[in-house]
Coordinates of C-alpha atoms and ligand atoms in Angstrom, one line a residue:
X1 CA 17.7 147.1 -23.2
X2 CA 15.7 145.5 -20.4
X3 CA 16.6 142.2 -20.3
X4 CA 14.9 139.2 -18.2
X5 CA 18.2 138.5 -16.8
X6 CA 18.8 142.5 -16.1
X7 CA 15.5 142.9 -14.9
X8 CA 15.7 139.9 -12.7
X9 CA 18.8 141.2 -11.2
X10 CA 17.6 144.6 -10.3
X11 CA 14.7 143.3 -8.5
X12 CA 16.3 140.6 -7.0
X13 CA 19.3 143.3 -5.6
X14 CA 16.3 145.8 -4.9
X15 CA 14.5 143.2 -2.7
X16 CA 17.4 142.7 -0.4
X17 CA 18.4 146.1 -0.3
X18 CA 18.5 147.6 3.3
X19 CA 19.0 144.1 5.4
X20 CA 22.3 144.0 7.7
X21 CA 22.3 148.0 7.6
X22 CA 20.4 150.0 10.1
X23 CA 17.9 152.4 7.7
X24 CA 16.4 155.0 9.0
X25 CA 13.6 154.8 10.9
X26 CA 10.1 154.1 9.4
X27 CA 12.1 154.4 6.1
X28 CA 10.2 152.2 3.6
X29 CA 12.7 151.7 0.8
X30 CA 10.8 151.2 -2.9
X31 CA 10.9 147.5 -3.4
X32 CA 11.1 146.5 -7.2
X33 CA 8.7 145.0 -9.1
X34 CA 10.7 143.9 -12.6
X35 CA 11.0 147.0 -13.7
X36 CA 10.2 149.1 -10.4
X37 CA 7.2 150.5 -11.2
X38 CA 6.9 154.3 -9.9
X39 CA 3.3 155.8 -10.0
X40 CA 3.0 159.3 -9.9
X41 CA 0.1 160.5 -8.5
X42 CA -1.7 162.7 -6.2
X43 CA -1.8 161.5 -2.3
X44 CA -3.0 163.4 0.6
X45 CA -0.2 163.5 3.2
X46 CA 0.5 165.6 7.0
X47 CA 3.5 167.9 6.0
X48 CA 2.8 170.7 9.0
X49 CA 2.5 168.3 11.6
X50 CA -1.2 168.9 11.9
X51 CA -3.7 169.0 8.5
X52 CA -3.4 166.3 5.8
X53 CA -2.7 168.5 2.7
X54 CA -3.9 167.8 -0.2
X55 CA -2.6 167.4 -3.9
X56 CA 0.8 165.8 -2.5
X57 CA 2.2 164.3 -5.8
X58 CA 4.8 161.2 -5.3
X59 CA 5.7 158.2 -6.6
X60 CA 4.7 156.2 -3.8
X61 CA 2.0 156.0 -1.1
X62 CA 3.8 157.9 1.8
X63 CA 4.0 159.0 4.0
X64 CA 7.5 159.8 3.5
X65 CA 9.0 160.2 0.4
X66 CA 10.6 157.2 -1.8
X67 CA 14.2 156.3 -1.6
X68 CA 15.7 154.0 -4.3
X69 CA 18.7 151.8 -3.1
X70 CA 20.7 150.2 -6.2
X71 CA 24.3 149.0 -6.3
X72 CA 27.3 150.3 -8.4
X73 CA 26.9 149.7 -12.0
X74 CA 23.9 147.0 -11.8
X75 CA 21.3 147.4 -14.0
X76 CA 18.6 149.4 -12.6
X77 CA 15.0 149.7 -14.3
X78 CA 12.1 151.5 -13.7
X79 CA 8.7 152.2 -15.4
X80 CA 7.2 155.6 -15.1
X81 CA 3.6 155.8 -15.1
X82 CA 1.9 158.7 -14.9
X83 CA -1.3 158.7 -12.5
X84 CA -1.6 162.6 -12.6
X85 CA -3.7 164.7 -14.4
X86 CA -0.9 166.6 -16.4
X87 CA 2.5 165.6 -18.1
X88 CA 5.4 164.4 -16.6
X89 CA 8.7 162.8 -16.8
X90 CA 11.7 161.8 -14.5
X91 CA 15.4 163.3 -14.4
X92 CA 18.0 161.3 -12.3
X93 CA 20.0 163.9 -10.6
X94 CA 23.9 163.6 -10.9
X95 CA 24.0 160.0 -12.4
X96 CA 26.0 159.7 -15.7
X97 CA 23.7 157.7 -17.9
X98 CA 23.0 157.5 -21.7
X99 CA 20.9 160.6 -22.9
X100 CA 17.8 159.5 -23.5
X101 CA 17.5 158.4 -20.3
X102 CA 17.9 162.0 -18.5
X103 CA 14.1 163.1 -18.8
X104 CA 14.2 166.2 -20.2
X105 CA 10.9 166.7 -22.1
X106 CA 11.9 167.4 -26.6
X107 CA 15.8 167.3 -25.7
X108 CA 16.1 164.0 -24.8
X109 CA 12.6 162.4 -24.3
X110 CA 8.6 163.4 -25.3
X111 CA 6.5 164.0 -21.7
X112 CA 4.6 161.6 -20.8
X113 CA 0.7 162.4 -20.4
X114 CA -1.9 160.8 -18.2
X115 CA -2.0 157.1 -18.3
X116 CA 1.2 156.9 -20.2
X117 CA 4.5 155.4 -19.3
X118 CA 7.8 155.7 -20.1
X119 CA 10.6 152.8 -19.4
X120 CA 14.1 154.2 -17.9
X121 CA 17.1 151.5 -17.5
X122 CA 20.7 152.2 -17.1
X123 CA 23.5 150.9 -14.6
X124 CA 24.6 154.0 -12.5
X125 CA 28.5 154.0 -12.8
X126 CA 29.0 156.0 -9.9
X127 CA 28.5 155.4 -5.9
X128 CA 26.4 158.5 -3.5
X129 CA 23.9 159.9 -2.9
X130 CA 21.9 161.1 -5.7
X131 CA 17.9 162.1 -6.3
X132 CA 15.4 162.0 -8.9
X133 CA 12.4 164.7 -9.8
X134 CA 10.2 165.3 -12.9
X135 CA 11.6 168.0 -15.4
X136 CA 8.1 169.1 -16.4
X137 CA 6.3 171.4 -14.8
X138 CA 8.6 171.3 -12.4
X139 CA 8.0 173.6 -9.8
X140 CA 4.5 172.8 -9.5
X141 CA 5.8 169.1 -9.5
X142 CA 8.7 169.2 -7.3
X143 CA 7.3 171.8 -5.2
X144 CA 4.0 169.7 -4.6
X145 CA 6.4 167.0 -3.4
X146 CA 7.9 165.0 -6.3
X147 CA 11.7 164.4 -5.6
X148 CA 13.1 161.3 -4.2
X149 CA 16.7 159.7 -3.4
X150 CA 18.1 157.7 -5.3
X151 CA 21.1 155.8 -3.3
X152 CA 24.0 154.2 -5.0
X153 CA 25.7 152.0 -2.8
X154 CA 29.4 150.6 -3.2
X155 CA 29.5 147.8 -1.3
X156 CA 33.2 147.9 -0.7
X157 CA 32.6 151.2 1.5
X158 CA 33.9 151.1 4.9
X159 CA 31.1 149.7 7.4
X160 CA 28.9 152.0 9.3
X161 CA 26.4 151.6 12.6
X162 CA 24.0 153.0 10.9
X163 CA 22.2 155.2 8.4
X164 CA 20.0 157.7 7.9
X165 CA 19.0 159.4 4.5
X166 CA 17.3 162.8 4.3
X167 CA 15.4 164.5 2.0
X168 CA 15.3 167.9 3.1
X169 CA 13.0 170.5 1.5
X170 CA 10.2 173.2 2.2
X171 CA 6.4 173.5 1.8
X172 CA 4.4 176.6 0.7
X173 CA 1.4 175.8 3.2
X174 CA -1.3 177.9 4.8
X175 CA -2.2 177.4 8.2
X176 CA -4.8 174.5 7.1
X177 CA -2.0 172.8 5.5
X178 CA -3.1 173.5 2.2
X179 CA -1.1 174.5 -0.6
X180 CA -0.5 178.5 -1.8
X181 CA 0.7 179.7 -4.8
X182 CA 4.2 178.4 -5.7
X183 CA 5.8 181.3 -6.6
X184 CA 5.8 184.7 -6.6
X185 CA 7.0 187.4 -9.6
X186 CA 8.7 189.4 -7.9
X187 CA 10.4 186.9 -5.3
X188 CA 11.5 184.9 -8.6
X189 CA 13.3 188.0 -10.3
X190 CA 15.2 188.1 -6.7
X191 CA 16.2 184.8 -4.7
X192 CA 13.4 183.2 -5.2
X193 CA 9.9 182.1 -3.4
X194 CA 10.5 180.5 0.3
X195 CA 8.5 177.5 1.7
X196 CA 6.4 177.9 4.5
X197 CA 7.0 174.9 6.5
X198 CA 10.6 173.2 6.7
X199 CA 10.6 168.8 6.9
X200 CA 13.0 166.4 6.7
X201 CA 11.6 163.3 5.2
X202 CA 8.3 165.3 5.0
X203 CA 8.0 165.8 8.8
X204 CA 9.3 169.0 10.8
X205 CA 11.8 168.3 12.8
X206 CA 11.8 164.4 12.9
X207 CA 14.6 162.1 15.4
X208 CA 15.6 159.1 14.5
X209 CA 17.5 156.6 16.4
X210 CA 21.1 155.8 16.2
X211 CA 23.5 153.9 18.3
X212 CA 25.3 155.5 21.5
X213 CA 29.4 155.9 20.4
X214 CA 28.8 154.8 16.9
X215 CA 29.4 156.2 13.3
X216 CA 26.3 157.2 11.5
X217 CA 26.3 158.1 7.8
X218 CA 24.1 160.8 7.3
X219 CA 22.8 161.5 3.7
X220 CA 21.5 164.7 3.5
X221 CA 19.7 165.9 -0.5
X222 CA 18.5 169.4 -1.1
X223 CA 15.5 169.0 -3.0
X224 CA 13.8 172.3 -1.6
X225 CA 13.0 174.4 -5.0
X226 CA 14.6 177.6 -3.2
X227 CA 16.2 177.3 -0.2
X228 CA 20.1 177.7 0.5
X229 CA 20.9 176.1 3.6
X230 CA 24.2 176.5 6.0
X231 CA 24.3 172.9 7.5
X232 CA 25.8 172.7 11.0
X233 CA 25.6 170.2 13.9
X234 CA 24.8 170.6 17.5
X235 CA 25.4 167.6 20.4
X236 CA 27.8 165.9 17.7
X237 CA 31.3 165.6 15.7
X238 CA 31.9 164.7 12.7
X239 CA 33.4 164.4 8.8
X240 CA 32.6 165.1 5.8
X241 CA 33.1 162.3 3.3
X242 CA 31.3 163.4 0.4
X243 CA 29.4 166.1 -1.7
X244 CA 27.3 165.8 -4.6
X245 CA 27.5 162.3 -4.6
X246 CA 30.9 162.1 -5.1
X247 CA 33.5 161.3 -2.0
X248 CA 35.9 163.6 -1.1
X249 CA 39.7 163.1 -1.3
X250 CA 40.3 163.0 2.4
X251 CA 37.5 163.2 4.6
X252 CA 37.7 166.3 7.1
X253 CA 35.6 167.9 10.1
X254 CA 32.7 169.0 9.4
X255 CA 32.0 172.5 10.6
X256 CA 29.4 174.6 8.5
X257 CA 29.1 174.2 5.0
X258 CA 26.3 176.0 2.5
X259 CA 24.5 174.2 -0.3
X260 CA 22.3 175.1 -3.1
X261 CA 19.2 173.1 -3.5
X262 CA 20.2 170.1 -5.6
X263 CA 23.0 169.3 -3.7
X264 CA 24.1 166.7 -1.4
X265 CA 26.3 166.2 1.7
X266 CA 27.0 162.8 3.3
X267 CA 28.4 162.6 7.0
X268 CA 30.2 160.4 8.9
X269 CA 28.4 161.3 12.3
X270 CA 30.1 160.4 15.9
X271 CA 27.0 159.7 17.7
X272 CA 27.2 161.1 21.5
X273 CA 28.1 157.9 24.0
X274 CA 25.6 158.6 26.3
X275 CA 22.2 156.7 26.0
X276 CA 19.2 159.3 25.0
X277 CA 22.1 162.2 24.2
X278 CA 21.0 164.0 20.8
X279 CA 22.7 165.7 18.0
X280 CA 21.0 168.0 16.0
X281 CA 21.3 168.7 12.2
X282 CA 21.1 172.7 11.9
X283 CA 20.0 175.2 9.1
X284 CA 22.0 177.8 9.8
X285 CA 21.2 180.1 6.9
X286 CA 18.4 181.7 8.0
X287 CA 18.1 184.7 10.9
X288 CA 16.5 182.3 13.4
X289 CA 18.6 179.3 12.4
X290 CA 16.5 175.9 13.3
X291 CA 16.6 172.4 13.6
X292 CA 16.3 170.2 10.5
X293 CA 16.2 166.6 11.8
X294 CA 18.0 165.1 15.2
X295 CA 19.4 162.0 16.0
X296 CA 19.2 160.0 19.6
X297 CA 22.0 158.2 20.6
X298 CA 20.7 154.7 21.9
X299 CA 22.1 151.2 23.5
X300 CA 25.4 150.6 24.8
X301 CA 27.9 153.1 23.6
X302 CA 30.1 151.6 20.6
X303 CA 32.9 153.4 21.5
X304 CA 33.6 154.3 17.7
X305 CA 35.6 157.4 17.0
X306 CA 36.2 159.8 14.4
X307 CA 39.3 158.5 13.5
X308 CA 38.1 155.4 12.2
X309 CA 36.5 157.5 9.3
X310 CA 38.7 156.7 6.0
X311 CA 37.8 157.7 2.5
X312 CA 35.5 156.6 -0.1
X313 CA 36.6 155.0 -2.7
X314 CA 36.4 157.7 -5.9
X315 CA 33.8 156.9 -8.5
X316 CA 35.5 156.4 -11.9
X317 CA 35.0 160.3 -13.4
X318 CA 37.5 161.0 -16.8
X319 CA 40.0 163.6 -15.7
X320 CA 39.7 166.9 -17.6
X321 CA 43.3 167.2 -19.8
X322 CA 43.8 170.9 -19.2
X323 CA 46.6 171.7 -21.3
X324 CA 45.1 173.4 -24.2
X325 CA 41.3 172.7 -22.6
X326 CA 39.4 175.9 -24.6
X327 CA 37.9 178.3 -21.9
X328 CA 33.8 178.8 -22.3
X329 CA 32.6 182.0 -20.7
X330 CA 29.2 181.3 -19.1
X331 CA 27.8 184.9 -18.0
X332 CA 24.7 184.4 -15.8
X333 CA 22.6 187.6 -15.5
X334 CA 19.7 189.2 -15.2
X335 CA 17.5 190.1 -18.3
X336 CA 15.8 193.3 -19.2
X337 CA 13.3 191.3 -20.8
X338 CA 10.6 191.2 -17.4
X339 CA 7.5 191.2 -19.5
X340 CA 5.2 187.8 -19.7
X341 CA 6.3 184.5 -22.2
X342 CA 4.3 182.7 -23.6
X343 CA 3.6 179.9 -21.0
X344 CA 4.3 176.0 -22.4
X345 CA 3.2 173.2 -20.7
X346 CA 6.6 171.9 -19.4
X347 CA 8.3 175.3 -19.9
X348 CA 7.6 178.6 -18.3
X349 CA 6.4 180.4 -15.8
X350 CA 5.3 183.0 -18.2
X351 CA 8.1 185.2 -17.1
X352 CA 12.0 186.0 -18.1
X353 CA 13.9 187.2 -15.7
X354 CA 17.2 185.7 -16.2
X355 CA 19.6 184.5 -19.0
X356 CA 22.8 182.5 -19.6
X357 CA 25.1 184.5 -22.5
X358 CA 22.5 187.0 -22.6
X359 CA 19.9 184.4 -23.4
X360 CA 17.0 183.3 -21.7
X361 CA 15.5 180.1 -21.9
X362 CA 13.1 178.3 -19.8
X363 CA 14.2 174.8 -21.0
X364 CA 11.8 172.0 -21.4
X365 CA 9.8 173.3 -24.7
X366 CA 9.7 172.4 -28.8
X367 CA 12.1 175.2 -29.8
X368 CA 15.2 174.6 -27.8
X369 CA 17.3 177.7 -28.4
X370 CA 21.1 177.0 -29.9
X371 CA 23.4 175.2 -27.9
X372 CA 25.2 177.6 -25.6
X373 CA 28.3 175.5 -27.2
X374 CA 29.2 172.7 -28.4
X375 CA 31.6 170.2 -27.3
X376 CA 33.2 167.5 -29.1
X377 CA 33.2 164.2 -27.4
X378 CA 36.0 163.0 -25.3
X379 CA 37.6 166.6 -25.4
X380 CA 38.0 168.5 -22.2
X381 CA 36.4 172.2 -21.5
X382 CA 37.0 174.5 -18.9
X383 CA 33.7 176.2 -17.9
X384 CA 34.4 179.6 -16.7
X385 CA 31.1 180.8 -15.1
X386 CA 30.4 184.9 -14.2
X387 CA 27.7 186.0 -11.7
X388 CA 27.1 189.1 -13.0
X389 CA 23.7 189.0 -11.0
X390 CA 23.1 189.5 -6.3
X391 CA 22.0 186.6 -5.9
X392 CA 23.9 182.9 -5.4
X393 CA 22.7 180.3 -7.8
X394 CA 23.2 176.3 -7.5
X395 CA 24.1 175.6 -11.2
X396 CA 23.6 172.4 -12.3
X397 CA 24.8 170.1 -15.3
X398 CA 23.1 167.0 -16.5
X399 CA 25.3 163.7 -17.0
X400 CA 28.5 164.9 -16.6
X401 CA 30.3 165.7 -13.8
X402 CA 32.6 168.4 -13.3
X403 CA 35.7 169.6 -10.8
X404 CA 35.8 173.0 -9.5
X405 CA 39.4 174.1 -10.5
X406 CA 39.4 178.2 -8.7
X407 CA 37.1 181.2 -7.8
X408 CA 37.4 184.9 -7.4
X409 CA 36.3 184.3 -4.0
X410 CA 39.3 182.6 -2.4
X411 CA 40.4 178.4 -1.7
X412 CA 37.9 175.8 -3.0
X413 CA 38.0 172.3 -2.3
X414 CA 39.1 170.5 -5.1
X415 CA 35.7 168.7 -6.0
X416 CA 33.8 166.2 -8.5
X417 CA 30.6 167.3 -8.9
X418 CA 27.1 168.3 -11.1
X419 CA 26.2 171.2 -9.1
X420 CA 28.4 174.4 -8.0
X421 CA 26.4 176.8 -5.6
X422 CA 27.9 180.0 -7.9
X423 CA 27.5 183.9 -5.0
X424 CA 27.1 187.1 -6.0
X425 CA 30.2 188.7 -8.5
X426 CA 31.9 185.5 -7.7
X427 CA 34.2 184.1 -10.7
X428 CA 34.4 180.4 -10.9
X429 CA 36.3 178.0 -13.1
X430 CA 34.9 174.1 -14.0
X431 CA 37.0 172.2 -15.5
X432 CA 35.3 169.1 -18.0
X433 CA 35.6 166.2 -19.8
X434 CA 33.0 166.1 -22.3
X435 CA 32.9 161.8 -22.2
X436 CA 29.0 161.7 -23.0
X437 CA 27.3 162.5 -26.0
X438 CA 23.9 163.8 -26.0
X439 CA 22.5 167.4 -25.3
X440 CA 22.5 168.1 -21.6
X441 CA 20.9 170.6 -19.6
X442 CA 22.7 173.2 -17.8
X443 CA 20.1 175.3 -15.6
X444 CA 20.0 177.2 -11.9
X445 CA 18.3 174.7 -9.0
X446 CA 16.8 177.2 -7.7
X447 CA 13.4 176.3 -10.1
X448 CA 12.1 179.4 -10.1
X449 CA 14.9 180.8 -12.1
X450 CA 15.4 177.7 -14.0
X451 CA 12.3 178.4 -15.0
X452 CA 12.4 182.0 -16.1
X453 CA 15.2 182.5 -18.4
X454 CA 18.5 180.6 -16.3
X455 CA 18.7 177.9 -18.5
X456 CA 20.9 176.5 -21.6
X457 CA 22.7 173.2 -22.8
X458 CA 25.3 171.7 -24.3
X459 CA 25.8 169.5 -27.2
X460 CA 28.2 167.0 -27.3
X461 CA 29.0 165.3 -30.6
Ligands
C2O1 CU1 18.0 168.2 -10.7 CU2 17.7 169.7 -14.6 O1 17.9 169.0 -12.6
CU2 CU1 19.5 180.9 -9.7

């Protein structure tokens, strides 16, 4: 229910958000009207560093994308309204809300058409870093530019200098800027079609300012459609203190870590003391590795250090009860079935390539297969997923989260999360609490293969 008083609220809290905390740079936090109204339409906007491209679909105006700031558990509304000339509708990545808010088009919600709107409320019970993107047409959608954060603060966190929040993703550009064909057949039956051009908050490359000696919290979301990135950083130390939204048990240095797009990582960044010193946030995933965004250290050095990092406070997640918990295989694969679908509006690419349990699906049509299984509420589940396929795949459930238990491939850290990056033969056990009813999506980020078969859900009743 929207409420005046809940309304009121979120705007009020949405209209103060960012003041007495450094934000990033040229950072233009979405102020809310009551509800925030987000317009999705078509902008023209410089991705390359050169040509304004055109056909750049946001919620905004630019020219960066929109970042949401709310606070633990307040009421947080938001009016869709569709300025674009096909269907749409908005999922809220990793947030644990009611069902029919999670956007997914006949599962949980119609899509919206032109000049349509759809009303979203909920109270996000959990603190992070978390995003939002349509789940229609979604890699034309999100790979046109769609995807925004959507920051949870807890405002009993321990203090930082400063922020910085990045959306990190590709472009498939020419060399006029312009955009190229999304995706490719035979790059989707393998790891999937690359951008051309690599931003951070839509630019290449971009530095932002943060103070000399002082802790920095970097929030870093994956909402690239392909890419698997190895984050590393150069001129700097620092910890990790959560992934996935969720913080970690103890915070520890942060070396190199690889994520699936979908994911998040937030740092705790000691910025060098020295006045115009930068540190460099690295993709180290790719044969030439290169330089995702940088930070300059400015002003008198704050003389912070790492060990002043201290955990997050956990978000309140039901622990699974493993004793008798009934094991689920999930078996991700490839499918013999190559030959053109049908293509539906939201749904396919017109391809299957890939299948859960043997099954393909391309989610977001009228005839949602069968449940891959069904869980009864407040029981707990231990997802044991199989890649039986080369490639790694960030696979992803909606409104519950998960903690990764053990893998064939060696140690894991014990965490609470919605996505698991799953490699190639690799073995992996989730275990889950099934605390919210609804039927929730359980797909591959990478959208091309979402898109092509590598998607299923669960009921729980
Ligand atoms: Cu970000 Cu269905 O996912
Ligand atoms: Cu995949």
């Amino acid at each position: 229910m929207i409420t005046r008083r809940n309304v009121l609220k979120a705007g009020g809290l949405l209209g103060l958000s960012g003041v007495g905390l450094g934000v990033a740079g040229g950072w233009r936090a979405v102020r809310a009207a009551a509800p925030m109204a987000l317009r999705a339409h078509e902008i023209e906007a410089v991705l390359d560093g050169t040509s304004p491209t055109r056909g750049v679909m946001t919620w905004n105006e630019g020219p960066e994308p929109p970042v949401i700031r709310v606070r633990q558990g307040d009421p947080f509304a938001a009016r869709l309204i569709n300025g674009m000339s096909e269907q749409t509708t908005i999922h809220w990545h990793g947030l644990r809300i009611a069902n029919a808010m999670d956007g997914v088009p006949f599962l949980t919600q119609p899509y919206i058409y032109q000049n349509q709107t759809f009303d979203y409320a909920f109270a996000p019970p959990d603190a992070g870093t978390f995003w939002y993107h349509p789940h229609c047409n979604t890699l034309t959608q999100m790979g046109h530019g769609l995807a925004g954060l959507f920051i949870v603060e807890n405002p009993d966190d321990p203090p930082f200098d400063h922020e910085v929040a990045l959306n990190v993703r590709d472009w498939r550009l020419d060399g006029k800027g312009q955009f190229i064909a999304q995706f490719k057949p035979r790059t989707a039956a393998r790891s999937g079609t690359f951008g051309t051009v690599n931003t951070a908050n839509w630019k290449v490359g971009p530095q932002y300012d943060a103070p000399a000696g002082g802790l920095t919290r970097v929030r870093i979301a994956i909402t690239d459609v392909t890419r698997i990135y190895r984050f590393g950083l150069e001129g700097a130390t620092a910890m990790v203190i959560a992934i996935d939204g969720n913080p970690v048990a103890e915070p520890f240095p942060f070396d190199t870590l690889t994520f699936g797009p979908g994911q998040r990582l937030d740092l705790a960044v000691l910025m060098p003391a020295e006045e115009g010193a930068t540190a460099r946030l690295m993709n180290y995933q790719t044969s030439s590795p290169y330089e995702i965004a940088s930070f300059r250290a400015t002003g008198q050095p704050l003389g912070r250090s790492l060990a002043d990092v201290t955990a997050l406070r956990p978000n309140p997640i039901g622990e699974a009860e493993l004793g008798n918990a009934p094991v689920l295989p999930l078996d991700l694969s490839a499918t013999a079935e190559g030959a053109p679908v049908t293509e539906s509006f939201c749904g396919s690419l017109g391809y299957n390539f890939w299948a859960i349990n043997k099954v393909p699906w391309s989610g977001d049509t009228p005839d949602p297969h069968e449940p891959l299984y069904e869980l009864k509420l407040g029981r707990s589940y231990v997802l044991e997923l199989a890649n039986r396929t080369p490639h790694s795949h960030p696979m992803h459930l909606h409104g519950m989260t998960f903690k990764v238990l053990q893998s064939t491939k060696g140690p894991v850290l014990p965490l609470y999360t919605d996505t698991y990056l799953i490699r190639p033969d690799e073995k992996v056990q989730l275990a889950l609490k099934a605390d919210n009813p609804g039927d929730w999506v359980f797909h591959c980020h990478i959208i091309e293969h979402q898109k092509t078969g590598m998607t299923g859900f669960f009921r729980v009743s």
